[in-house]
GROMACS .gro file of N, CA, C and O in nm:
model
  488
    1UNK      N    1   4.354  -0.082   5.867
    1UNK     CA    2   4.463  -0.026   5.946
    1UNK      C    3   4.412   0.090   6.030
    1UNK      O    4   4.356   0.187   5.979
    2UNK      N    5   4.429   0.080   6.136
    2UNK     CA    6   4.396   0.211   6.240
    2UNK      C    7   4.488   0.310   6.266
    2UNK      O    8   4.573   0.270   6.346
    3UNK      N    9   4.506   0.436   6.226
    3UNK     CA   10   4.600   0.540   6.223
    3UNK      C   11   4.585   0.603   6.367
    3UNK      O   12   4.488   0.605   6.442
    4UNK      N   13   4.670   0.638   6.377
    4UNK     CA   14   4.716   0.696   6.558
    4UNK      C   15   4.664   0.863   6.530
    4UNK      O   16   4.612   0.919   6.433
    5UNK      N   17   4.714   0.918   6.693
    5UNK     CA   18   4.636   1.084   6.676
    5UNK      C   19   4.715   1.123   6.513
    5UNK      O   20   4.652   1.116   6.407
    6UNK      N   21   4.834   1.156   6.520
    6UNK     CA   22   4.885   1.201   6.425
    6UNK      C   23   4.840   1.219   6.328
    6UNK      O   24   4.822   1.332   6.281
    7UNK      N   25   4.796   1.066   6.249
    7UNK     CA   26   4.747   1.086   6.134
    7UNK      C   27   4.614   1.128   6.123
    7UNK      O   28   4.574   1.182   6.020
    8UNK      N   29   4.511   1.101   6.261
    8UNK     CA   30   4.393   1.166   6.208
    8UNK      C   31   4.417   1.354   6.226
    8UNK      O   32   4.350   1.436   6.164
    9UNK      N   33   4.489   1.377   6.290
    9UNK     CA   34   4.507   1.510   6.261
    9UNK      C   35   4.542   1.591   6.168
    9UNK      O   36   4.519   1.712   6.156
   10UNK      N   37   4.609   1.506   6.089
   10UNK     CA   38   4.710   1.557   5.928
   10UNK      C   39   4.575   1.535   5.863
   10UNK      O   40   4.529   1.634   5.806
   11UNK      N   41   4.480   1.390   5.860
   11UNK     CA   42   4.336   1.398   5.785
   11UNK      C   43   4.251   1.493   5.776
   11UNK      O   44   4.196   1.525   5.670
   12UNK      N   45   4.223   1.572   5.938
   12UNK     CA   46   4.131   1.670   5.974
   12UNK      C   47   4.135   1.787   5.934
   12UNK      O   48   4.046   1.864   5.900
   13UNK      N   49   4.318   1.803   5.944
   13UNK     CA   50   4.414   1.938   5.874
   13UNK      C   51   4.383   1.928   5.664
   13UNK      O   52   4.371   2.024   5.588
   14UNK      N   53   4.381   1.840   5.642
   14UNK     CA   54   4.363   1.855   5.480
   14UNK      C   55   4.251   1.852   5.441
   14UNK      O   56   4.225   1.886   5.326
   15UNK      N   57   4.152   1.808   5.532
   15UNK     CA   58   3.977   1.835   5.491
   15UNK      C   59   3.925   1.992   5.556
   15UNK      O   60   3.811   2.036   5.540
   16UNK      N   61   4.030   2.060   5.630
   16UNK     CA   62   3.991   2.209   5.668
   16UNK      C   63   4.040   2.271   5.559
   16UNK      O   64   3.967   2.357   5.511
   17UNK      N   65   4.157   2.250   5.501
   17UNK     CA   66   4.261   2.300   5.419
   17UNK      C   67   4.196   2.293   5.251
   17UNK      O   68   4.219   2.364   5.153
   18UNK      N   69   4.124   2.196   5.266
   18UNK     CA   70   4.100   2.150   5.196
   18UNK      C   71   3.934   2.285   5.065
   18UNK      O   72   3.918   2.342   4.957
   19UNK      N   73   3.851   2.245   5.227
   19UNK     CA   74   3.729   2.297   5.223
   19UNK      C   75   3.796   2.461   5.209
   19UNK      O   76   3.739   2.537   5.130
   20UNK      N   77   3.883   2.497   5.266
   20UNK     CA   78   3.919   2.676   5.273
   20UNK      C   79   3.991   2.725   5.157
   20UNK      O   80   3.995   2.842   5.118
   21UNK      N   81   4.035   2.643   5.116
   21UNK     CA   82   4.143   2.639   4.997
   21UNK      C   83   4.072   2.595   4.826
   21UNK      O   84   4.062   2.665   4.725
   22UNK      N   85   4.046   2.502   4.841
   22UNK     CA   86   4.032   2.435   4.750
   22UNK      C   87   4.139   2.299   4.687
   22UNK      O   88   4.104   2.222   4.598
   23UNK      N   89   4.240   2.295   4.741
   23UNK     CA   90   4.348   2.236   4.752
   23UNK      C   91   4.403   2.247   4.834
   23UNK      O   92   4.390   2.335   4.919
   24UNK      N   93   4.525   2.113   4.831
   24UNK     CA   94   4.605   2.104   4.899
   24UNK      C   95   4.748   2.046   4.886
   24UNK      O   96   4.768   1.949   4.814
   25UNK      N   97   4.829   2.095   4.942
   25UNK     CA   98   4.990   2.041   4.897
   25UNK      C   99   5.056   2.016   5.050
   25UNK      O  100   4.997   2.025   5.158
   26UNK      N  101   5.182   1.986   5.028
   26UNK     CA  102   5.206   1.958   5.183
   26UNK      C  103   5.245   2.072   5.227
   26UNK      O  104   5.224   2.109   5.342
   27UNK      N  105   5.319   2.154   5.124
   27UNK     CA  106   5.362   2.271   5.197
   27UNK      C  107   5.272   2.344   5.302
   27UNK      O  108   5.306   2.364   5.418
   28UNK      N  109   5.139   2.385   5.241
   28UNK     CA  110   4.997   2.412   5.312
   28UNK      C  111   5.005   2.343   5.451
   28UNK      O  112   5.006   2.390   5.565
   29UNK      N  113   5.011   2.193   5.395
   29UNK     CA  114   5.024   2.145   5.559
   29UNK      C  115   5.128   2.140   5.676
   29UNK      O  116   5.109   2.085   5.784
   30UNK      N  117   5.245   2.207   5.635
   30UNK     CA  118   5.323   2.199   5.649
   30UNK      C  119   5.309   2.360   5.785
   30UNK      O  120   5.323   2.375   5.907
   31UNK      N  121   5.278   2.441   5.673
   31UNK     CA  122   5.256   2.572   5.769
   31UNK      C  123   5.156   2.585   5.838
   31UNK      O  124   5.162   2.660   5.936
   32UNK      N  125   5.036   2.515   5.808
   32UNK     CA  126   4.898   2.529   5.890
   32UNK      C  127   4.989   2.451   6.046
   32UNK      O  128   5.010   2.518   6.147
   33UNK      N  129   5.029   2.313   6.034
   33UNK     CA  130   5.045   2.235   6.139
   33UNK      C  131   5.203   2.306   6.215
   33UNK      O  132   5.241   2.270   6.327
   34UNK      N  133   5.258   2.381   6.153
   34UNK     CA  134   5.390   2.433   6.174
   34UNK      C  135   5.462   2.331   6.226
   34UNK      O  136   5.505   2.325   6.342
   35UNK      N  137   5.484   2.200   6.087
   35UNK     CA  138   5.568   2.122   6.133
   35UNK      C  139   5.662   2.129   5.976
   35UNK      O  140   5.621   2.187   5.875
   36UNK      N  141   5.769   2.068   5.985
   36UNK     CA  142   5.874   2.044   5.892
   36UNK      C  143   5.784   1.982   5.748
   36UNK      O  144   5.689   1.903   5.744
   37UNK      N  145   5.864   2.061   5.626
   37UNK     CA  146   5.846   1.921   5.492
   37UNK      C  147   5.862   1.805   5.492
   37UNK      O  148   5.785   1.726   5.437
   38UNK      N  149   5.995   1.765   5.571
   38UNK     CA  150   6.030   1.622   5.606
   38UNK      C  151   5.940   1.528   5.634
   38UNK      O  152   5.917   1.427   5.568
   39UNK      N  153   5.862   1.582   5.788
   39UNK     CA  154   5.791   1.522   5.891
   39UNK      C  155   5.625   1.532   5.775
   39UNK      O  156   5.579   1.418   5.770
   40UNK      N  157   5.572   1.590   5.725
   40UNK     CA  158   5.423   1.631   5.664
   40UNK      C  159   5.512   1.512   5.545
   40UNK      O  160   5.429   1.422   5.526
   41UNK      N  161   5.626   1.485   5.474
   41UNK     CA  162   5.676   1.384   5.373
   41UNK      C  163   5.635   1.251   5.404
   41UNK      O  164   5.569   1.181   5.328
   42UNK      N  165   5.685   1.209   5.545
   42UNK     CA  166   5.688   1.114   5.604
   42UNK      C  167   5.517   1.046   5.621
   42UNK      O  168   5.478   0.941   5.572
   43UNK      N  169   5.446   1.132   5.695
   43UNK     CA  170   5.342   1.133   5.686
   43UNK      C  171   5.259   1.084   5.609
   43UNK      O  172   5.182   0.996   5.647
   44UNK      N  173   5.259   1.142   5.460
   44UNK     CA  174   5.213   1.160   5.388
   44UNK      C  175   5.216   1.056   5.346
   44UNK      O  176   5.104   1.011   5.326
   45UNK      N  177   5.325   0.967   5.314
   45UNK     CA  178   5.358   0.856   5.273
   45UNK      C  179   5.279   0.755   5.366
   45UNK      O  180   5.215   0.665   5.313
   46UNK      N  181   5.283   0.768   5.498
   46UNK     CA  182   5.193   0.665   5.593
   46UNK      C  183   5.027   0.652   5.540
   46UNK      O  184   4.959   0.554   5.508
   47UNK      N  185   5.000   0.780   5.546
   47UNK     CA  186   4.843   0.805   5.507
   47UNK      C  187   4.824   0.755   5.347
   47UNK      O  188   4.722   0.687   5.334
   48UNK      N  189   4.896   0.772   5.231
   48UNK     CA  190   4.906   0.678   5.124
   48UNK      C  191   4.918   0.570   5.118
   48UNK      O  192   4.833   0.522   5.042
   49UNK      N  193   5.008   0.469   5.176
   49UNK     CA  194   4.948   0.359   5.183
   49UNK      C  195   4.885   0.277   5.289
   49UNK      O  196   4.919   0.163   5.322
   50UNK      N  197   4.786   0.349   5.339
   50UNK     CA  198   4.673   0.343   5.417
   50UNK      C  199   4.568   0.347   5.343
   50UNK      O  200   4.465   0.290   5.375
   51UNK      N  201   4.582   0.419   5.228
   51UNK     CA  202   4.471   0.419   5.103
   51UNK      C  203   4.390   0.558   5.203
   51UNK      O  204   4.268   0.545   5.204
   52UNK      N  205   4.423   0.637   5.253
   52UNK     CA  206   4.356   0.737   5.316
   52UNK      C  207   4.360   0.869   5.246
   52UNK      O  208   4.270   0.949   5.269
   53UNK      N  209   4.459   0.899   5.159
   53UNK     CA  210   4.529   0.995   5.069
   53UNK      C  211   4.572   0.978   4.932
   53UNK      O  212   4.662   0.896   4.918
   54UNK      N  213   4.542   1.020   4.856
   54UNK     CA  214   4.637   1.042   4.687
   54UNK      C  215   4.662   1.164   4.682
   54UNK      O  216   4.600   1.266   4.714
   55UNK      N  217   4.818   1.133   4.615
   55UNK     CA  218   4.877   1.285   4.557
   55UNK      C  219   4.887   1.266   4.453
   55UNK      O  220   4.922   1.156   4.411
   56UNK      N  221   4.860   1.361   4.379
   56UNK     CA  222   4.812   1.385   4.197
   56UNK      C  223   4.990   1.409   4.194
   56UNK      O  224   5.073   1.417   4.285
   57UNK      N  225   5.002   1.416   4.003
   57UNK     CA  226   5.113   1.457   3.990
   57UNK      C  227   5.120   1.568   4.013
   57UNK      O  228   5.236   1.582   4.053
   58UNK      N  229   5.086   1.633   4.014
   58UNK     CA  230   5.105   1.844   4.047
   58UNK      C  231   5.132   1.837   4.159
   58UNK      O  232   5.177   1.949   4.182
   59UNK      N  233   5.138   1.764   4.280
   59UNK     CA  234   5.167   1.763   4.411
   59UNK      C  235   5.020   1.829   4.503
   59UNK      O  236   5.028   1.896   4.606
   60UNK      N  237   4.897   1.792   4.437
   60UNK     CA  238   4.784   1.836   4.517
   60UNK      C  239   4.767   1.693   4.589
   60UNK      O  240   4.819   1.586   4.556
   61UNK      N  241   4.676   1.722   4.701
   61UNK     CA  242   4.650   1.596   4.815
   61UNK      C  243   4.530   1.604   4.810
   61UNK      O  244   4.462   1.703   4.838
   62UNK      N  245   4.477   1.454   4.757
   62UNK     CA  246   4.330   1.428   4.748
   62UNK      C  247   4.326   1.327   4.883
   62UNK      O  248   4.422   1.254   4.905
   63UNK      N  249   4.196   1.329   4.980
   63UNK     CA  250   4.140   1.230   5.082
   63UNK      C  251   4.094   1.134   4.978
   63UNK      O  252   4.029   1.185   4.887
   64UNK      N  253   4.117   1.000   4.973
   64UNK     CA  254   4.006   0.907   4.927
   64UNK      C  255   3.874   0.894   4.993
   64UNK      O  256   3.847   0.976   5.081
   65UNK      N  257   3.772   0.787   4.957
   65UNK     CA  258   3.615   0.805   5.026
   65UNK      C  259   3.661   0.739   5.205
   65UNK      O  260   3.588   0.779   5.296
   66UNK      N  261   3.763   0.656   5.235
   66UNK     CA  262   3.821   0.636   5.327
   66UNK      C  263   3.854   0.725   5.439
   66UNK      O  264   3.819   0.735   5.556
   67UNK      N  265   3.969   0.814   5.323
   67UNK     CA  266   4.056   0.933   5.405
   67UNK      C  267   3.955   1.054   5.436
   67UNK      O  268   3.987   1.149   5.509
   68UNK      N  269   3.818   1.041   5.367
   68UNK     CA  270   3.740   1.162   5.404
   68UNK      C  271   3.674   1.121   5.473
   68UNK      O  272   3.686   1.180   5.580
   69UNK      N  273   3.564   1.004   5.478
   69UNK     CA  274   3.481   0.963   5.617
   69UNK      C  275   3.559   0.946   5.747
   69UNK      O  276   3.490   0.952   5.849
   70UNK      N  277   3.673   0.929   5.761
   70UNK     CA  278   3.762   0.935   5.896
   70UNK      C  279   3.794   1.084   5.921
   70UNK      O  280   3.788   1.121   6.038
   71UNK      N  281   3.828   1.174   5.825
   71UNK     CA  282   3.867   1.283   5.843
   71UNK      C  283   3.710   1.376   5.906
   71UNK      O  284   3.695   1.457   5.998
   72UNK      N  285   3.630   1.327   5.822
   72UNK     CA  286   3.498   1.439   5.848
   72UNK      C  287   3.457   1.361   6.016
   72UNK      O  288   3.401   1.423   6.106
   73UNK      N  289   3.495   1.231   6.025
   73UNK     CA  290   3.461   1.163   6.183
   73UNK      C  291   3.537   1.236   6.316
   73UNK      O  292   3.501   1.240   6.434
   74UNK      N  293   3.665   1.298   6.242
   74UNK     CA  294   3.726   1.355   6.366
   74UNK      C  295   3.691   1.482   6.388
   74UNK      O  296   3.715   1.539   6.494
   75UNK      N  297   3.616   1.549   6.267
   75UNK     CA  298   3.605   1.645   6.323
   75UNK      C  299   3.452   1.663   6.327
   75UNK      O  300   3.420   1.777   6.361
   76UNK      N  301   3.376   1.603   6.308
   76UNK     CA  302   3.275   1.617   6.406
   76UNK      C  303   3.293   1.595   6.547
   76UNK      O  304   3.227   1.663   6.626
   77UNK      N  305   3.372   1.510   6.587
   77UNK     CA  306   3.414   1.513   6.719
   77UNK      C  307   3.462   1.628   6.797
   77UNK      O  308   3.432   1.665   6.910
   78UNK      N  309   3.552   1.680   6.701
   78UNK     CA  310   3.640   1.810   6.802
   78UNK      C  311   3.518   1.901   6.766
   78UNK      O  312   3.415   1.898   6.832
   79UNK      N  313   3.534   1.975   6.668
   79UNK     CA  314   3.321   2.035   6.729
   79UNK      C  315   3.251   2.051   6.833
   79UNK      O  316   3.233   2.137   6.919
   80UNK      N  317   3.204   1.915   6.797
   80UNK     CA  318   3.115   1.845   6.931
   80UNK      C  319   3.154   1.832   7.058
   80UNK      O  320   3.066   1.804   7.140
   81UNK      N  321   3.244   1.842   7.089
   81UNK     CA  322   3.337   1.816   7.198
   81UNK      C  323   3.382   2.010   7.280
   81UNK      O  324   3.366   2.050   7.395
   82UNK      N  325   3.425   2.067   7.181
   82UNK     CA  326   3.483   2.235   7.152
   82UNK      C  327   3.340   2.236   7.195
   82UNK      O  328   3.355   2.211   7.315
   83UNK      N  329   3.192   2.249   7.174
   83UNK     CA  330   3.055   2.320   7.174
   83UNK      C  331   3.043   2.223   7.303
   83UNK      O  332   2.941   2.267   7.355
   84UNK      N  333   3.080   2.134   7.372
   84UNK     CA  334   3.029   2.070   7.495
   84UNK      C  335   3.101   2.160   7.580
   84UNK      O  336   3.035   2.224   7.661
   85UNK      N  337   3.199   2.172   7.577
   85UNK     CA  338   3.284   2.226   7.669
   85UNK      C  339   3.267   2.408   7.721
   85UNK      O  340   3.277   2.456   7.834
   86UNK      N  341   3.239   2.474   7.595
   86UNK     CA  342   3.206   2.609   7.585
   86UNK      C  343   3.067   2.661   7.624
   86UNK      O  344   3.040   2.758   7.695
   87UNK      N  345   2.976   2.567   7.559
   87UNK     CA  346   2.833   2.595   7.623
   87UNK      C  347   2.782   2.509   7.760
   87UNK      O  348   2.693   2.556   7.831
   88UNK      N  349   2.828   2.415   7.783
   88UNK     CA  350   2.766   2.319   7.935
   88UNK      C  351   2.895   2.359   8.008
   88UNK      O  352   2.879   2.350   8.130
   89UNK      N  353   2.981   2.389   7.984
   89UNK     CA  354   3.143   2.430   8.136
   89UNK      C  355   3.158   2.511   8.118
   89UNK      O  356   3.266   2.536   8.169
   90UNK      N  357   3.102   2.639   8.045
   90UNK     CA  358   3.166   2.734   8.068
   90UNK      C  359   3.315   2.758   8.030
   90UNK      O  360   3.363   2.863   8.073
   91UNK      N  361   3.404   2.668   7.948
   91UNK     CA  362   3.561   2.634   7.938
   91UNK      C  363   3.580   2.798   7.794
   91UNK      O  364   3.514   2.806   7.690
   92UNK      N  365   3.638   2.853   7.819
   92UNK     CA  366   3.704   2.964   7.753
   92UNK      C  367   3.742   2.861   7.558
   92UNK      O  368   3.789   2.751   7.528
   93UNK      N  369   3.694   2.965   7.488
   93UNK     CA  370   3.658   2.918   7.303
   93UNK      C  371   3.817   2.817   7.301
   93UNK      O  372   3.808   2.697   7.279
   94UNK      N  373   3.974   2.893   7.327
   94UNK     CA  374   4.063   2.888   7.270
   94UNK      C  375   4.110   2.708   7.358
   94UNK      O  376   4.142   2.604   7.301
   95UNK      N  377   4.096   2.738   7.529
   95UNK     CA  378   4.149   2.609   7.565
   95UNK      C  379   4.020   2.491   7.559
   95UNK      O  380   4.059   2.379   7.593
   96UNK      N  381   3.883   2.499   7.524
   96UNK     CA  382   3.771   2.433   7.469
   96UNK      C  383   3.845   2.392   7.373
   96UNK      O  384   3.885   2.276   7.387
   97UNK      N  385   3.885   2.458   7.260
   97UNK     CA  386   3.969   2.377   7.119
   97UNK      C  387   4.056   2.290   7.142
   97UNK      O  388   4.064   2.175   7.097
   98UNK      N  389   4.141   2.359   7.233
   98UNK     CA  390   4.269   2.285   7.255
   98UNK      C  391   4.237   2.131   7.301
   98UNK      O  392   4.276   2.029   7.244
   99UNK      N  393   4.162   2.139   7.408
   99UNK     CA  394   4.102   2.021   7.499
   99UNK      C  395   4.072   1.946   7.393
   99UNK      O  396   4.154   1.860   7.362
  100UNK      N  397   3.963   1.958   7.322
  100UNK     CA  398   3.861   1.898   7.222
  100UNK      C  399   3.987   1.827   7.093
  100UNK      O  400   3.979   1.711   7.053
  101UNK      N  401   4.069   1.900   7.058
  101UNK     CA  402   4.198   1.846   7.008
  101UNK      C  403   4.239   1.713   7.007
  101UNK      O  404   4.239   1.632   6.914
  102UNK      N  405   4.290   1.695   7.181
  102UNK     CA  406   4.365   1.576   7.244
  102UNK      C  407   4.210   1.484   7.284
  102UNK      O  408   4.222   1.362   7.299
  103UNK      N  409   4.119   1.526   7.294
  103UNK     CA  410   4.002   1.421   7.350
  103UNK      C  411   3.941   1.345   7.196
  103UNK      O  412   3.896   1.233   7.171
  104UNK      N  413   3.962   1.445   7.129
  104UNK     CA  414   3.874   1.333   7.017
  104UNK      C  415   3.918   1.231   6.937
  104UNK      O  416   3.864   1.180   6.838
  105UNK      N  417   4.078   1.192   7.023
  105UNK     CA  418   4.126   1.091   6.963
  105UNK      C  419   4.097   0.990   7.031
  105UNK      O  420   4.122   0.882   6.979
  106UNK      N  421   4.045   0.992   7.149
  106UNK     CA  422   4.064   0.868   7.266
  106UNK      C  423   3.910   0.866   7.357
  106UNK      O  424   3.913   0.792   7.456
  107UNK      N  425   3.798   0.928   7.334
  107UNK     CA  426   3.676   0.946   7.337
  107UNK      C  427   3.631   0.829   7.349
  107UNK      O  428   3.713   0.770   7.278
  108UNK      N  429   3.563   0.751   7.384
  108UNK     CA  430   3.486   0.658   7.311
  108UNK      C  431   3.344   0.650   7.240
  108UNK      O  432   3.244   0.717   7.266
  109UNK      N  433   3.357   0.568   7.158
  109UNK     CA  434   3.189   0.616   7.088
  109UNK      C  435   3.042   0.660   7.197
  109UNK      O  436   2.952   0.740   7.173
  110UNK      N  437   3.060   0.586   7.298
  110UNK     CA  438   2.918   0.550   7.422
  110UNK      C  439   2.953   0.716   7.458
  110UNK      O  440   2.851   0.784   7.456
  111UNK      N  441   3.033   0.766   7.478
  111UNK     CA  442   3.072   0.864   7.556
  111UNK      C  443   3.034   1.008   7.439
  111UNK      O  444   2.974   1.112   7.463
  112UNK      N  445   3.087   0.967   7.330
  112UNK     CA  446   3.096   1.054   7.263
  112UNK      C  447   2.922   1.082   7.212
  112UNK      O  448   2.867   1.186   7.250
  113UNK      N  449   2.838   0.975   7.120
  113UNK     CA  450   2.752   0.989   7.172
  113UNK      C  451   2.623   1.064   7.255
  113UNK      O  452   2.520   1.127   7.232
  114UNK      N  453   2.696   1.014   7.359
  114UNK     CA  454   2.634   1.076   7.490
  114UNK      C  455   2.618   1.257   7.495
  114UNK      O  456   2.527   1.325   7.543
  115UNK      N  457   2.734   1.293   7.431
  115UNK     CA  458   2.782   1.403   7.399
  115UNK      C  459   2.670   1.457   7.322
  115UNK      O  460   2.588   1.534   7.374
  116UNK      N  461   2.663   1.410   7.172
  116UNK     CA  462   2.591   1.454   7.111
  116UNK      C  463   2.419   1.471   7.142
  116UNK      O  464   2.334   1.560   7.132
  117UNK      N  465   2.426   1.369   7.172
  117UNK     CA  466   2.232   1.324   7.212
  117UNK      C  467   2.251   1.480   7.342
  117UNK      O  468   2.156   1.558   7.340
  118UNK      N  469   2.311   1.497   7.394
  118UNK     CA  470   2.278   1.576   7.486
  118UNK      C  471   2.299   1.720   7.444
  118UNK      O  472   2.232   1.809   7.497
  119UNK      N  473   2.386   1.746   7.356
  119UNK     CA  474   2.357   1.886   7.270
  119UNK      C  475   2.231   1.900   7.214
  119UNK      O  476   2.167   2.003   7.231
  120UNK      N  477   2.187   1.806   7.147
  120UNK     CA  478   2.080   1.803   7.043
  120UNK      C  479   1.982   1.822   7.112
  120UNK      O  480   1.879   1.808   7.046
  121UNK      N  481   1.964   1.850   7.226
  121UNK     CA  482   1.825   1.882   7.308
  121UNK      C  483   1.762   1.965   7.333
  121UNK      O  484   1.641   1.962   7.356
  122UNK      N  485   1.857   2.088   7.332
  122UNK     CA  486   1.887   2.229   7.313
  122UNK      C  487   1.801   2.312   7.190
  122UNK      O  488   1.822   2.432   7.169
   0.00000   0.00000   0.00000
C-alpha cells in the first residue's frame, strides 16, 4: 500500500519524536504537528493497518521495520533536499525546510539521487 504526503509525514513526525523523546503517544503528535486528537486518531488507525505502526497497550507508538525504513526514507530526503537548497541557492534555513517539506513527497528517485551524488562531492 502506498501512503500519501500525510502519512509519510505523521511517519517522519514519530521517528523525530521518537529519536528526541524516547516515545511516543498521539498526544505528542498531536502538538508537535498542531493538529487535533481526532485527526492524529484517524491517522493512526490508517498507518496501523498499513502494518506501518503499533500501539502498545499504554498508548506508546511503535514504527514497525516497514513504518521505519519509509519513515527514515523521508527524511533523508527532506535533509538532503533542506542542505541542497541552503548550501547550492543560497534559500534562507527556515523556507529551505519548508520547501524540502512539500518536495520530498513528489521528488523522484533519478532526481533525488542526483541530489545526493552532487552533495557528496563536497
Amino acid at each position: 500500500m502506498n501512503i500519501h504526503e500525510s502519512g509519510e509525514n505523521y511517519l517522519e513526525t514519530i521517528l523525530l519524536l521518537k529519536s528526541k523523546n524516547g516515545s511516543v503517544r498521539s498526544i505528542d503528535i498531536a502538538n508537535k504537528m498542531e493538529f487535533t486528537k481526532a485527526s492524529i486518531s484517524r491517522a493512526m488507525g490508517i498507518l496501523k493497518n498499513a502494518d506501518y505502526i503499533t500501539v502498545e497497550k499504554n498508548g506508546n507508538i511503535e514504527l514497525t521495520e516497514k513504518g521505519e525504513e519509509k519513515a527514515k526514507q523521508i527524511y533523508e530526503r527532506h535533509q538532503m533536499i533542506t542542505e541542497f537548497f541552503e548550501r547550492c541557492l543560497g534559500v534562507n534555513k527556515d523556507i529551505a525546510d519548508k520547501d524540502a517539506c512539500r518536495i520530498e513527497h513528489v521528488i523522484s528517485e533519478e532526481s533525488f539521487n542526483g541530489i545526493k551524488k552532487y552533495l557528496s562531492q563536497d
